[in-house]
Amino acid sequence: MELDDFVAIRKDLLKIKKNDSNLFGEIARLTERQIILLQKLEDCIAEIKDINKKLYLPDQLHTLKNKKIFIQFAIGEIPNYFESFSDFIINNKYSFDLDKFYIYDEKVSDSENLEHPLMQAYLTNINFIAFLCEIADNKNSTAGNLTLYFHKVNRSLKLPIDYNYDDLKSSNLKEMSKFIEDIKNGIHKEDRKKLFVNNLADFSSSRDNKYSSIIKEWIIINENYTHSFNIYLEGFSFEKIKTSSIEHFQELSEKINETIRKVSNYLFAIPVAFVFLTSRLDYENSSLPKNISLMFLGYLFTFIIWEIFFKNIKESLDSIKEEINRYEDKIKNVKDLRGIKSQLENLKDISLQNQYKKLKTLKVVTFLIVLILTLAVCFIYLTEIIKISNQFFLFLKSILNI
């Protein structure tokens, strides 16, 4: 019995129905070619009927030539034939070693349509399962189910290898073949494997250890692994990263504390300076040159504070914020540094924001003091200001009446 013979007759069948072990169909008008094919397939034919429900044997088919027949095949008797890609996956879930096969719904065979995207995804996935079996610490195969075990310090990953047609169809296995090749043949093979297992365990623990999630979200796993490997190539180990992160966190804290000291100093120094200027105003003798000079000195003082001191403080805070963001991005995929990441977030979202608020308050206070200084000078010369204003309006009125 040839697989090709069944595929040929299967293409002629109409009104197909299927259960777990049988395929039902009909042939509208039986031909001589179909009779020959069916007689070759005698071992897998379960039942042949005419339109009157009368049963026939394969060697009686000549009596039904040019007539409509109903036929039932035991498809389990047809080696390497799969009605659907789902059936194909069920029977070849962990390995693929068929020399000859046919998948009817996708029209994929050993000699036809092998470049089909679903077939390519399947072959890549099978290669990945073989790779996982190689790097796993233990594996268990019972009742046709495969489970892999990966051991880490204080933690282990138990990964049942289970997936279906829908999982594979919705997967994105881009770069997976290149990833496997790089780990197998690239430099630092053992370290690469350890980094990958670490990332795989972190990812799987958040996805209930489902293999289907791995193939559907492969891009995320690959990105996390690539990021971890790049850190490794920079000369880091996890312990070095921890040490570096702690030291860097301390440096950032010191920078913020230094900025806090600057803000605090200005917070007291600026009001004192303005109070001094205000106290030097001449209220009794109303020395106009002196008072105007003091007022413009206050403006100059404000300009210097605003354009130099305040700007320097803000630039320092912005620089610290940018540095925190860069370091957060650098360690974002290193799960062992969650404590450091949390501290960095607090540093940025609480301590740093408090300094921005203090700087804003300092600006408001400075503006108010300058305003008060200006109003104080205006109050001293209120009579003169009113007199000058009246004269100006009279002059303006006289011009308009001309």
mmCIF file of C-alpha atoms in Angstrom:
data_model
loop_
_atom_site.group_PDB
_atom_site.id
_atom_site.type_symbol
_atom_site.label_atom_id
_atom_site.label_comp_id
_atom_site.label_asym_id
_atom_site.label_seq_id
_atom_site.Cartn_x
_atom_site.Cartn_y
_atom_site.Cartn_z
ATOM 1 C CA MET A 1 0.000 0.000 0.000
ATOM 2 C CA GLU A 2 1.443 3.346 -1.051
ATOM 3 C CA LEU A 3 0.902 6.674 0.672
ATOM 4 C CA ASP A 4 0.699 8.274 -2.764
ATOM 5 C CA ASP A 5 -2.237 6.022 -3.688
ATOM 6 C CA PHE A 6 -4.257 7.153 -0.700
ATOM 7 C CA VAL A 7 -3.433 10.832 -1.276
ATOM 8 C CA ALA A 8 -4.624 10.434 -4.880
ATOM 9 C CA ILE A 9 -7.963 8.931 -3.846
ATOM 10 C CA ARG A 10 -8.337 11.374 -0.943
ATOM 11 C CA LYS A 11 -8.319 14.261 -3.418
ATOM 12 C CA ASP A 12 -11.344 12.699 -5.144
ATOM 13 C CA LEU A 13 -13.438 12.295 -1.987
ATOM 14 C CA LEU A 14 -16.448 14.554 -1.384
ATOM 15 C CA LYS A 15 -18.426 15.478 1.770
ATOM 16 C CA ILE A 16 -15.657 14.473 4.133
ATOM 17 C CA LYS A 17 -16.309 13.563 7.762
ATOM 18 C CA LYS A 18 -13.745 12.405 10.261
ATOM 19 C CA ASN A 19 -13.487 11.001 13.757
ATOM 20 C CA ASP A 20 -10.463 9.855 15.752
ATOM 21 C CA SER A 21 -9.778 6.770 13.663
ATOM 22 C CA ASN A 22 -11.927 6.914 10.522
ATOM 23 C CA LEU A 23 -12.413 9.090 7.478
ATOM 24 C CA PHE A 24 -15.770 9.110 5.703
ATOM 25 C CA GLY A 25 -16.400 10.366 2.171
ATOM 26 C CA GLU A 26 -18.120 9.691 -1.120
ATOM 27 C CA ILE A 27 -17.169 9.403 -4.778
ATOM 28 C CA ALA A 28 -19.798 10.814 -7.147
ATOM 29 C CA ARG A 29 -18.985 8.599 -10.148
ATOM 30 C CA LEU A 30 -16.526 5.758 -9.681
ATOM 31 C CA THR A 31 -13.870 5.520 -12.420
ATOM 32 C CA GLU A 32 -11.558 2.728 -13.467
ATOM 33 C CA ARG A 33 -8.569 4.655 -12.092
ATOM 34 C CA GLN A 34 -10.272 5.013 -8.728
ATOM 35 C CA ILE A 35 -11.149 1.310 -8.664
ATOM 36 C CA ILE A 36 -7.481 0.398 -9.154
ATOM 37 C CA LEU A 37 -6.407 2.781 -6.404
ATOM 38 C CA LEU A 38 -9.026 1.504 -3.949
ATOM 39 C CA GLN A 39 -8.068 -2.121 -4.559
ATOM 40 C CA LYS A 40 -4.461 -1.235 -3.722
ATOM 41 C CA LEU A 41 -5.757 0.294 -0.482
ATOM 42 C CA GLU A 42 -7.812 -2.743 0.525
ATOM 43 C CA ASP A 43 -6.106 -3.089 3.933
ATOM 44 C CA CYS A 44 -7.175 0.341 5.098
ATOM 45 C CA ILE A 45 -10.753 0.308 3.749
ATOM 46 C CA ALA A 46 -13.235 -0.252 6.562
ATOM 47 C CA GLU A 47 -16.438 -0.099 4.532
ATOM 48 C CA ILE A 48 -17.819 0.469 0.994
ATOM 49 C CA LYS A 49 -21.546 1.115 0.306
ATOM 50 C CA ASP A 50 -23.684 2.041 -2.657
ATOM 51 C CA ILE A 51 -26.580 4.518 -2.529
ATOM 52 C CA ASN A 52 -28.844 1.744 -1.198
ATOM 53 C CA LYS A 53 -26.488 1.171 1.765
ATOM 54 C CA LYS A 54 -25.450 -2.222 0.384
ATOM 55 C CA LEU A 55 -21.938 -3.309 1.439
ATOM 56 C CA TYR A 56 -19.211 -4.212 -1.070
ATOM 57 C CA LEU A 57 -15.693 -5.615 -0.916
ATOM 58 C CA PRO A 58 -12.841 -3.951 -2.806
ATOM 59 C CA ASP A 59 -12.721 -6.775 -5.373
ATOM 60 C CA GLN A 60 -16.409 -6.097 -6.179
ATOM 61 C CA LEU A 61 -15.872 -2.467 -7.103
ATOM 62 C CA HIS A 62 -16.088 -3.152 -10.868
ATOM 63 C CA THR A 63 -19.813 -3.702 -10.430
ATOM 64 C CA LEU A 64 -20.073 -0.131 -9.126
ATOM 65 C CA LYS A 65 -18.233 1.561 -11.982
ATOM 66 C CA ASN A 66 -19.757 4.947 -12.916
ATOM 67 C CA LYS A 67 -21.926 4.819 -9.790
ATOM 68 C CA LYS A 68 -21.914 6.813 -6.565
ATOM 69 C CA ILE A 69 -20.285 5.095 -3.605
ATOM 70 C CA PHE A 70 -19.769 5.842 0.091
ATOM 71 C CA ILE A 71 -16.474 4.790 1.599
ATOM 72 C CA GLN A 72 -14.905 4.631 5.066
ATOM 73 C CA PHE A 73 -11.136 4.508 5.625
ATOM 74 C CA ALA A 74 -9.302 3.474 8.800
ATOM 75 C CA ILE A 75 -6.737 6.270 8.502
ATOM 76 C CA GLY A 76 -4.684 4.824 11.340
ATOM 77 C CA GLU A 77 -3.707 2.095 8.888
ATOM 78 C CA ILE A 78 -2.207 4.600 6.467
ATOM 79 C CA PRO A 79 1.368 5.255 7.613
ATOM 80 C CA ASN A 80 2.511 8.877 7.738
ATOM 81 C CA TYR A 81 -0.741 10.344 6.435
ATOM 82 C CA PHE A 82 -2.211 13.236 8.429
ATOM 83 C CA GLU A 83 -5.563 14.761 7.645
ATOM 84 C CA SER A 84 -4.623 18.013 9.402
ATOM 85 C CA PHE A 85 -1.514 19.783 10.645
ATOM 86 C CA SER A 86 -2.926 19.378 14.138
ATOM 87 C CA ASP A 87 -2.889 15.564 13.678
ATOM 88 C CA PHE A 88 0.673 15.823 12.401
ATOM 89 C CA ILE A 89 1.796 17.728 15.522
ATOM 90 C CA ILE A 90 0.066 15.297 17.882
ATOM 91 C CA ASN A 91 1.939 12.380 16.324
ATOM 92 C CA ASN A 92 5.289 14.167 15.922
ATOM 93 C CA LYS A 93 5.361 16.548 18.866
ATOM 94 C CA TYR A 94 8.946 16.087 20.060
ATOM 95 C CA SER A 95 10.883 14.838 17.052
ATOM 96 C CA PHE A 96 10.592 14.536 13.290
ATOM 97 C CA ASP A 97 12.218 11.671 11.428
ATOM 98 C CA LEU A 98 9.737 10.774 8.666
ATOM 99 C CA ASP A 99 11.216 10.101 5.251
ATOM 100 C CA LYS A 100 7.810 10.165 3.593
ATOM 101 C CA PHE A 101 4.646 11.931 4.831
ATOM 102 C CA TYR A 102 1.648 13.958 3.710
ATOM 103 C CA ILE A 103 -0.398 16.598 5.542
ATOM 104 C CA TYR A 104 -3.623 17.045 3.627
ATOM 105 C CA ASP A 105 -5.079 20.350 4.878
ATOM 106 C CA GLU A 106 -1.856 22.314 4.219
ATOM 107 C CA LYS A 107 -0.807 20.200 1.194
ATOM 108 C CA VAL A 108 2.638 19.655 2.725
ATOM 109 C CA SER A 109 4.671 16.524 2.053
ATOM 110 C CA ASP A 110 8.270 15.342 1.927
ATOM 111 C CA SER A 111 8.410 16.576 -1.673
ATOM 112 C CA GLU A 112 5.803 19.339 -1.764
ATOM 113 C CA ASN A 113 5.446 22.764 -0.113
ATOM 114 C CA LEU A 114 8.150 22.233 2.505
ATOM 115 C CA GLU A 115 8.698 26.005 2.614
ATOM 116 C CA HIS A 116 5.201 26.473 4.039
ATOM 117 C CA PRO A 117 5.530 28.964 6.981
ATOM 118 C CA LEU A 118 3.805 26.576 9.380
ATOM 119 C CA MET A 119 6.105 23.715 8.403
ATOM 120 C CA GLN A 120 9.153 25.941 8.817
ATOM 121 C CA ALA A 121 7.908 27.036 12.248
ATOM 122 C CA TYR A 122 7.375 23.372 13.195
ATOM 123 C CA LEU A 123 10.880 22.339 12.098
ATOM 124 C CA THR A 124 12.434 25.282 13.957
ATOM 125 C CA ASN A 125 10.431 24.349 17.053
ATOM 126 C CA ILE A 126 11.565 20.697 16.856
ATOM 127 C CA ASN A 127 15.162 21.886 16.612
ATOM 128 C CA PHE A 128 14.617 24.075 19.686
ATOM 129 C CA ILE A 129 13.136 21.151 21.674
ATOM 130 C CA ALA A 130 16.216 19.066 20.786
ATOM 131 C CA PHE A 131 18.420 21.938 21.989
ATOM 132 C CA LEU A 132 16.508 22.171 25.285
ATOM 133 C CA CYS A 133 16.936 18.419 25.768
ATOM 134 C CA GLU A 134 20.698 18.858 25.346
ATOM 135 C CA ILE A 135 21.062 21.595 27.956
ATOM 136 C CA ALA A 136 18.482 20.263 30.445
ATOM 137 C CA ASP A 137 19.814 18.748 33.660
ATOM 138 C CA ASN A 138 17.235 15.977 33.554
ATOM 139 C CA LYS A 139 14.366 14.863 31.344
ATOM 140 C CA ASN A 140 11.466 12.511 31.820
ATOM 141 C CA SER A 141 9.345 10.908 29.120
ATOM 142 C CA THR A 142 6.335 8.951 30.352
ATOM 143 C CA ALA A 143 3.050 8.145 28.632
ATOM 144 C CA GLY A 144 4.254 9.961 25.541
ATOM 145 C CA ASN A 145 4.802 13.243 27.437
ATOM 146 C CA LEU A 146 8.168 14.969 27.719
ATOM 147 C CA THR A 147 9.217 17.059 30.736
ATOM 148 C CA LEU A 148 12.552 18.820 31.105
ATOM 149 C CA TYR A 149 14.218 19.916 34.372
ATOM 150 C CA PHE A 150 16.665 22.799 34.761
ATOM 151 C CA HIS A 151 18.373 23.293 38.120
ATOM 152 C CA LYS A 152 19.462 26.703 39.452
ATOM 153 C CA VAL A 153 20.711 27.780 42.852
ATOM 154 C CA ASN A 154 17.720 27.793 45.238
ATOM 155 C CA ARG A 155 15.346 27.264 42.338
ATOM 156 C CA SER A 156 14.500 24.729 39.634
ATOM 157 C CA LEU A 157 12.504 24.904 36.444
ATOM 158 C CA LYS A 158 10.144 22.080 35.540
ATOM 159 C CA LEU A 159 9.107 22.523 31.933
ATOM 160 C CA PRO A 160 6.516 20.183 30.368
ATOM 161 C CA ILE A 161 6.947 20.290 26.575
ATOM 162 C CA ASP A 162 3.385 20.651 25.374
ATOM 163 C CA TYR A 163 1.970 22.705 22.521
ATOM 164 C CA ASN A 164 -0.666 22.440 19.808
ATOM 165 C CA TYR A 165 -1.510 23.681 16.330
ATOM 166 C CA ASP A 166 -2.877 27.031 17.544
ATOM 167 C CA ASP A 167 0.239 27.666 19.668
ATOM 168 C CA LEU A 168 2.540 27.006 16.740
ATOM 169 C CA LYS A 169 0.448 29.054 14.325
ATOM 170 C CA SER A 170 0.524 32.084 16.620
ATOM 171 C CA SER A 171 4.246 31.718 17.370
ATOM 172 C CA ASN A 172 6.985 34.018 16.137
ATOM 173 C CA LEU A 173 10.210 32.039 16.002
ATOM 174 C CA LYS A 174 12.215 34.658 14.163
ATOM 175 C CA GLU A 175 15.949 34.367 14.878
ATOM 176 C CA MET A 176 15.471 31.119 16.862
ATOM 177 C CA SER A 177 17.636 29.055 14.494
ATOM 178 C CA LYS A 178 20.378 31.692 14.610
ATOM 179 C CA PHE A 179 20.125 31.778 18.411
ATOM 180 C CA ILE A 180 20.632 27.993 18.666
ATOM 181 C CA GLU A 181 23.544 28.127 16.227
ATOM 182 C CA ASP A 182 25.227 30.954 18.173
ATOM 183 C CA ILE A 183 25.003 29.098 21.485
ATOM 184 C CA LYS A 184 26.215 25.804 20.026
ATOM 185 C CA ASN A 185 29.096 27.181 17.988
ATOM 186 C CA GLY A 186 29.811 30.640 19.407
ATOM 187 C CA ILE A 187 32.311 31.673 22.070
ATOM 188 C CA HIS A 188 31.586 31.221 25.798
ATOM 189 C CA LYS A 189 29.246 28.274 25.114
ATOM 190 C CA GLU A 190 28.741 27.233 28.724
ATOM 191 C CA ASP A 191 28.231 30.785 29.957
ATOM 192 C CA ARG A 192 25.747 31.406 27.147
ATOM 193 C CA LYS A 193 23.771 28.332 28.184
ATOM 194 C CA LYS A 194 23.710 29.422 31.828
ATOM 195 C CA LEU A 195 22.556 32.915 30.883
ATOM 196 C CA PHE A 196 19.831 31.488 28.667
ATOM 197 C CA VAL A 197 18.600 29.039 31.328
ATOM 198 C CA ASN A 198 18.504 31.896 33.825
ATOM 199 C CA ASN A 199 16.390 34.009 31.455
ATOM 200 C CA LEU A 200 14.226 31.017 30.541
ATOM 201 C CA ALA A 201 13.519 30.279 34.213
ATOM 202 C CA ASP A 202 12.656 33.920 34.940
ATOM 203 C CA PHE A 203 10.304 34.081 31.961
ATOM 204 C CA SER A 204 8.652 30.691 32.549
ATOM 205 C CA SER A 205 7.990 31.380 36.227
ATOM 206 C CA SER A 206 5.827 34.344 35.182
ATOM 207 C CA ARG A 207 3.968 32.228 32.578
ATOM 208 C CA ASP A 208 3.113 29.179 34.753
ATOM 209 C CA ASN A 209 5.975 27.202 33.157
ATOM 210 C CA LYS A 210 4.058 26.747 29.892
ATOM 211 C CA TYR A 211 6.126 25.778 26.873
ATOM 212 C CA SER A 212 3.454 27.259 24.599
ATOM 213 C CA SER A 213 4.191 30.708 26.077
ATOM 214 C CA ILE A 214 7.869 30.285 25.213
ATOM 215 C CA ILE A 215 7.260 29.734 21.493
ATOM 216 C CA LYS A 216 4.516 32.375 21.297
ATOM 217 C CA GLU A 217 6.650 35.014 23.039
ATOM 218 C CA TRP A 218 10.046 33.932 21.791
ATOM 219 C CA ILE A 219 11.023 37.467 20.762
ATOM 220 C CA ILE A 220 10.816 38.640 24.402
ATOM 221 C CA ILE A 221 12.981 35.753 25.633
ATOM 222 C CA ASN A 222 15.541 36.354 22.906
ATOM 223 C CA GLU A 223 15.706 40.090 23.685
ATOM 224 C CA ASN A 224 16.205 39.415 27.403
ATOM 225 C CA TYR A 225 18.914 36.850 26.687
ATOM 226 C CA THR A 226 20.694 39.176 24.249
ATOM 227 C CA HIS A 227 20.635 41.966 26.835
ATOM 228 C CA SER A 228 22.067 39.659 29.527
ATOM 229 C CA PHE A 229 24.771 38.393 27.194
ATOM 230 C CA ASN A 230 25.776 41.925 26.218
ATOM 231 C CA ILE A 231 26.232 42.734 29.903
ATOM 232 C CA TYR A 232 28.329 39.595 30.260
ATOM 233 C CA LEU A 233 30.499 40.618 27.322
ATOM 234 C CA GLU A 234 31.179 43.916 29.035
ATOM 235 C CA GLY A 235 33.003 41.932 31.692
ATOM 236 C CA PHE A 236 30.210 41.626 34.248
ATOM 237 C CA SER A 237 29.009 38.682 36.247
ATOM 238 C CA PHE A 238 25.884 38.791 38.356
ATOM 239 C CA GLU A 239 27.946 39.456 41.470
ATOM 240 C CA LYS A 240 29.905 42.191 39.720
ATOM 241 C CA ILE A 241 26.655 43.746 38.544
ATOM 242 C CA LYS A 242 25.343 43.732 42.110
ATOM 243 C CA THR A 243 28.524 45.305 43.465
ATOM 244 C CA SER A 244 28.648 47.869 40.670
ATOM 245 C CA SER A 245 24.968 48.695 41.117
ATOM 246 C CA ILE A 246 25.305 49.224 44.870
ATOM 247 C CA GLU A 247 28.323 51.480 44.373
ATOM 248 C CA HIS A 248 26.555 53.388 41.628
ATOM 249 C CA PHE A 249 23.461 53.775 43.800
ATOM 250 C CA GLN A 250 25.602 55.233 46.595
ATOM 251 C CA GLU A 251 27.224 57.678 44.167
ATOM 252 C CA LEU A 252 23.826 58.838 42.918
ATOM 253 C CA SER A 253 22.606 59.272 46.494
ATOM 254 C CA GLU A 254 25.663 61.382 47.314
ATOM 255 C CA LYS A 255 25.066 63.560 44.248
ATOM 256 C CA ILE A 256 21.467 64.161 45.277
ATOM 257 C CA ASN A 257 22.550 64.944 48.854
ATOM 258 C CA GLU A 258 25.086 67.440 47.505
ATOM 259 C CA THR A 259 22.337 69.088 45.479
ATOM 260 C CA ILE A 260 20.141 69.115 48.588
ATOM 261 C CA ARG A 261 22.891 70.989 50.469
ATOM 262 C CA LYS A 262 23.126 73.546 47.658
ATOM 263 C CA VAL A 263 19.372 74.089 47.611
ATOM 264 C CA SER A 264 19.281 74.370 51.397
ATOM 265 C CA ASN A 265 22.110 76.918 51.427
ATOM 266 C CA TYR A 266 20.399 79.052 48.803
ATOM 267 C CA LEU A 267 17.075 78.657 50.556
ATOM 268 C CA PHE A 268 18.516 80.515 53.561
ATOM 269 C CA ALA A 269 21.090 82.724 51.836
ATOM 270 C CA ILE A 270 18.805 84.318 49.248
ATOM 271 C CA PRO A 271 16.164 85.673 51.685
ATOM 272 C CA VAL A 272 18.917 86.926 54.011
ATOM 273 C CA ALA A 273 20.560 88.785 51.125
ATOM 274 C CA PHE A 274 17.302 90.427 50.142
ATOM 275 C CA VAL A 275 16.447 91.331 53.723
ATOM 276 C CA PHE A 276 19.835 93.024 53.914
ATOM 277 C CA LEU A 277 19.112 94.984 50.739
ATOM 278 C CA THR A 278 15.680 95.996 52.015
ATOM 279 C CA SER A 279 17.144 97.113 55.336
ATOM 280 C CA ARG A 280 19.560 99.416 53.537
ATOM 281 C CA LEU A 281 16.746 101.356 51.893
ATOM 282 C CA ASP A 282 16.555 104.994 53.043
ATOM 283 C CA TYR A 283 13.008 105.478 54.325
ATOM 284 C CA GLU A 284 13.510 108.796 56.144
ATOM 285 C CA ASN A 285 15.674 110.893 53.854
ATOM 286 C CA SER A 286 14.420 109.119 50.749
ATOM 287 C CA SER A 287 17.729 109.180 48.955
ATOM 288 C CA LEU A 288 16.560 108.393 45.418
ATOM 289 C CA PRO A 289 19.966 107.394 43.931
ATOM 290 C CA LYS A 290 20.687 105.121 46.887
ATOM 291 C CA ASN A 291 17.309 103.409 46.900
ATOM 292 C CA ILE A 292 17.152 102.965 43.118
ATOM 293 C CA SER A 293 20.695 101.590 43.170
ATOM 294 C CA LEU A 294 19.733 99.076 45.866
ATOM 295 C CA MET A 295 16.649 98.042 43.904
ATOM 296 C CA PHE A 296 18.627 97.465 40.689
ATOM 297 C CA LEU A 297 21.285 95.680 42.720
ATOM 298 C CA GLY A 298 18.494 93.349 43.849
ATOM 299 C CA TYR A 299 17.478 92.820 40.199
ATOM 300 C CA LEU A 300 21.072 92.056 39.269
ATOM 301 C CA PHE A 301 21.368 89.678 42.195
ATOM 302 C CA THR A 302 18.157 87.932 41.079
ATOM 303 C CA PHE A 303 19.380 87.639 37.489
ATOM 304 C CA ILE A 304 22.650 86.061 38.608
ATOM 305 C CA ILE A 305 20.859 83.617 40.919
ATOM 306 C CA TRP A 306 18.331 82.681 38.219
ATOM 307 C CA GLU A 307 20.727 82.302 35.323
ATOM 308 C CA ILE A 308 23.627 80.697 37.171
ATOM 309 C CA PHE A 309 22.756 79.109 40.499
ATOM 310 C CA PHE A 310 19.233 77.922 39.722
ATOM 311 C CA LYS A 311 20.254 76.716 36.258
ATOM 312 C CA ASN A 312 23.255 74.833 37.694
ATOM 313 C CA ILE A 313 21.054 73.113 40.276
ATOM 314 C CA LYS A 314 18.494 72.091 37.644
ATOM 315 C CA GLU A 315 21.214 70.808 35.318
ATOM 316 C CA SER A 316 22.637 68.762 38.197
ATOM 317 C CA LEU A 317 19.219 67.268 38.938
ATOM 318 C CA ASP A 318 18.564 66.546 35.241
ATOM 319 C CA SER A 319 21.966 64.898 34.925
ATOM 320 C CA ILE A 320 21.267 62.656 37.921
ATOM 321 C CA LYS A 321 17.848 61.744 36.509
ATOM 322 C CA GLU A 322 19.343 60.852 33.144
ATOM 323 C CA GLU A 323 22.037 58.766 34.825
ATOM 324 C CA ILE A 324 19.415 56.860 36.836
ATOM 325 C CA ASN A 325 17.404 56.199 33.653
ATOM 326 C CA ARG A 326 20.467 54.871 31.849
ATOM 327 C CA TYR A 327 21.388 52.548 34.684
ATOM 328 C CA GLU A 328 17.789 51.353 35.092
ATOM 329 C CA ASP A 329 17.764 50.441 31.420
ATOM 330 C CA LYS A 330 21.071 48.623 31.807
ATOM 331 C CA ILE A 331 19.882 46.342 34.621
ATOM 332 C CA LYS A 332 16.164 46.149 33.769
ATOM 333 C CA ASN A 333 16.297 42.465 32.710
ATOM 334 C CA VAL A 334 18.476 41.257 35.594
ATOM 335 C CA LYS A 335 15.953 39.766 37.978
ATOM 336 C CA ASP A 336 18.513 39.357 40.774
ATOM 337 C CA LEU A 337 18.772 43.164 41.024
ATOM 338 C CA ARG A 338 15.131 43.867 41.822
ATOM 339 C CA GLY A 339 16.147 45.437 45.158
ATOM 340 C CA ILE A 340 18.548 47.855 43.478
ATOM 341 C CA LYS A 341 15.956 48.675 40.800
ATOM 342 C CA SER A 342 13.416 49.453 43.523
ATOM 343 C CA GLN A 343 15.898 51.753 45.291
ATOM 344 C CA LEU A 344 16.670 53.540 42.029
ATOM 345 C CA GLU A 345 12.957 54.083 41.418
ATOM 346 C CA ASN A 346 12.557 55.573 44.905
ATOM 347 C CA LEU A 347 15.612 57.739 44.334
ATOM 348 C CA LYS A 348 14.173 59.076 41.095
ATOM 349 C CA ASP A 349 10.483 59.279 42.000
ATOM 350 C CA ILE A 350 10.775 60.525 45.584
ATOM 351 C CA SER A 351 14.160 62.027 46.507
ATOM 352 C CA LEU A 352 14.841 63.616 43.137
ATOM 353 C CA GLN A 353 11.295 64.935 42.736
ATOM 354 C CA ASN A 354 11.499 66.517 46.203
ATOM 355 C CA GLN A 355 14.554 68.487 45.067
ATOM 356 C CA TYR A 356 12.743 69.678 41.951
ATOM 357 C CA LYS A 357 9.901 70.875 44.199
ATOM 358 C CA LYS A 358 12.341 72.683 46.521
ATOM 359 C CA LEU A 359 13.987 74.365 43.536
ATOM 360 C CA LYS A 360 10.580 75.498 42.318
ATOM 361 C CA THR A 361 9.754 76.831 45.796
ATOM 362 C CA LEU A 362 13.083 78.691 45.879
ATOM 363 C CA LYS A 363 12.287 80.347 42.557
ATOM 364 C CA VAL A 364 8.856 81.430 43.815
ATOM 365 C CA VAL A 365 10.354 82.835 47.047
ATOM 366 C CA THR A 366 13.032 84.731 45.100
ATOM 367 C CA PHE A 367 10.432 86.241 42.782
ATOM 368 C CA LEU A 368 8.231 87.313 45.719
ATOM 369 C CA ILE A 369 11.155 88.947 47.536
ATOM 370 C CA VAL A 370 12.123 90.904 44.407
ATOM 371 C CA LEU A 371 8.509 91.980 44.057
ATOM 372 C CA ILE A 372 8.424 93.098 47.708
ATOM 373 C CA LEU A 373 11.691 95.037 47.259
ATOM 374 C CA THR A 374 10.232 96.784 44.211
ATOM 375 C CA LEU A 375 6.998 97.600 46.028
ATOM 376 C CA ALA A 376 8.973 98.954 49.012
ATOM 377 C CA VAL A 377 10.870 101.384 46.780
ATOM 378 C CA CYS A 378 7.649 102.383 45.051
ATOM 379 C CA PHE A 379 6.010 103.000 48.442
ATOM 380 C CA ILE A 380 8.859 105.300 49.554
ATOM 381 C CA TYR A 381 8.415 107.404 46.430
ATOM 382 C CA LEU A 382 4.649 106.997 46.129
ATOM 383 C CA THR A 383 4.034 110.768 46.275
ATOM 384 C CA GLU A 384 6.663 111.471 43.634
ATOM 385 C CA ILE A 385 5.353 108.632 41.449
ATOM 386 C CA ILE A 386 1.794 109.996 41.645
ATOM 387 C CA LYS A 387 3.032 113.501 40.901
ATOM 388 C CA ILE A 388 5.064 112.359 37.900
ATOM 389 C CA SER A 389 2.134 110.245 36.666
ATOM 390 C CA ASN A 390 -0.233 113.229 36.829
ATOM 391 C CA GLN A 391 2.192 115.427 34.953
ATOM 392 C CA PHE A 392 2.579 112.732 32.301
ATOM 393 C CA PHE A 393 -1.179 112.401 31.844
ATOM 394 C CA LEU A 394 -1.578 116.203 31.595
ATOM 395 C CA PHE A 395 1.147 116.266 28.969
ATOM 396 C CA LEU A 396 -0.479 113.421 27.079
ATOM 397 C CA LYS A 397 -3.880 115.136 27.280
ATOM 398 C CA SER A 398 -2.466 118.381 25.940
ATOM 399 C CA ILE A 399 -0.971 116.570 22.968
ATOM 400 C CA LEU A 400 -4.263 114.805 22.191
ATOM 401 C CA ASN A 401 -6.200 118.148 22.313
ATOM 402 C CA ILE A 402 -3.929 119.722 19.717
#
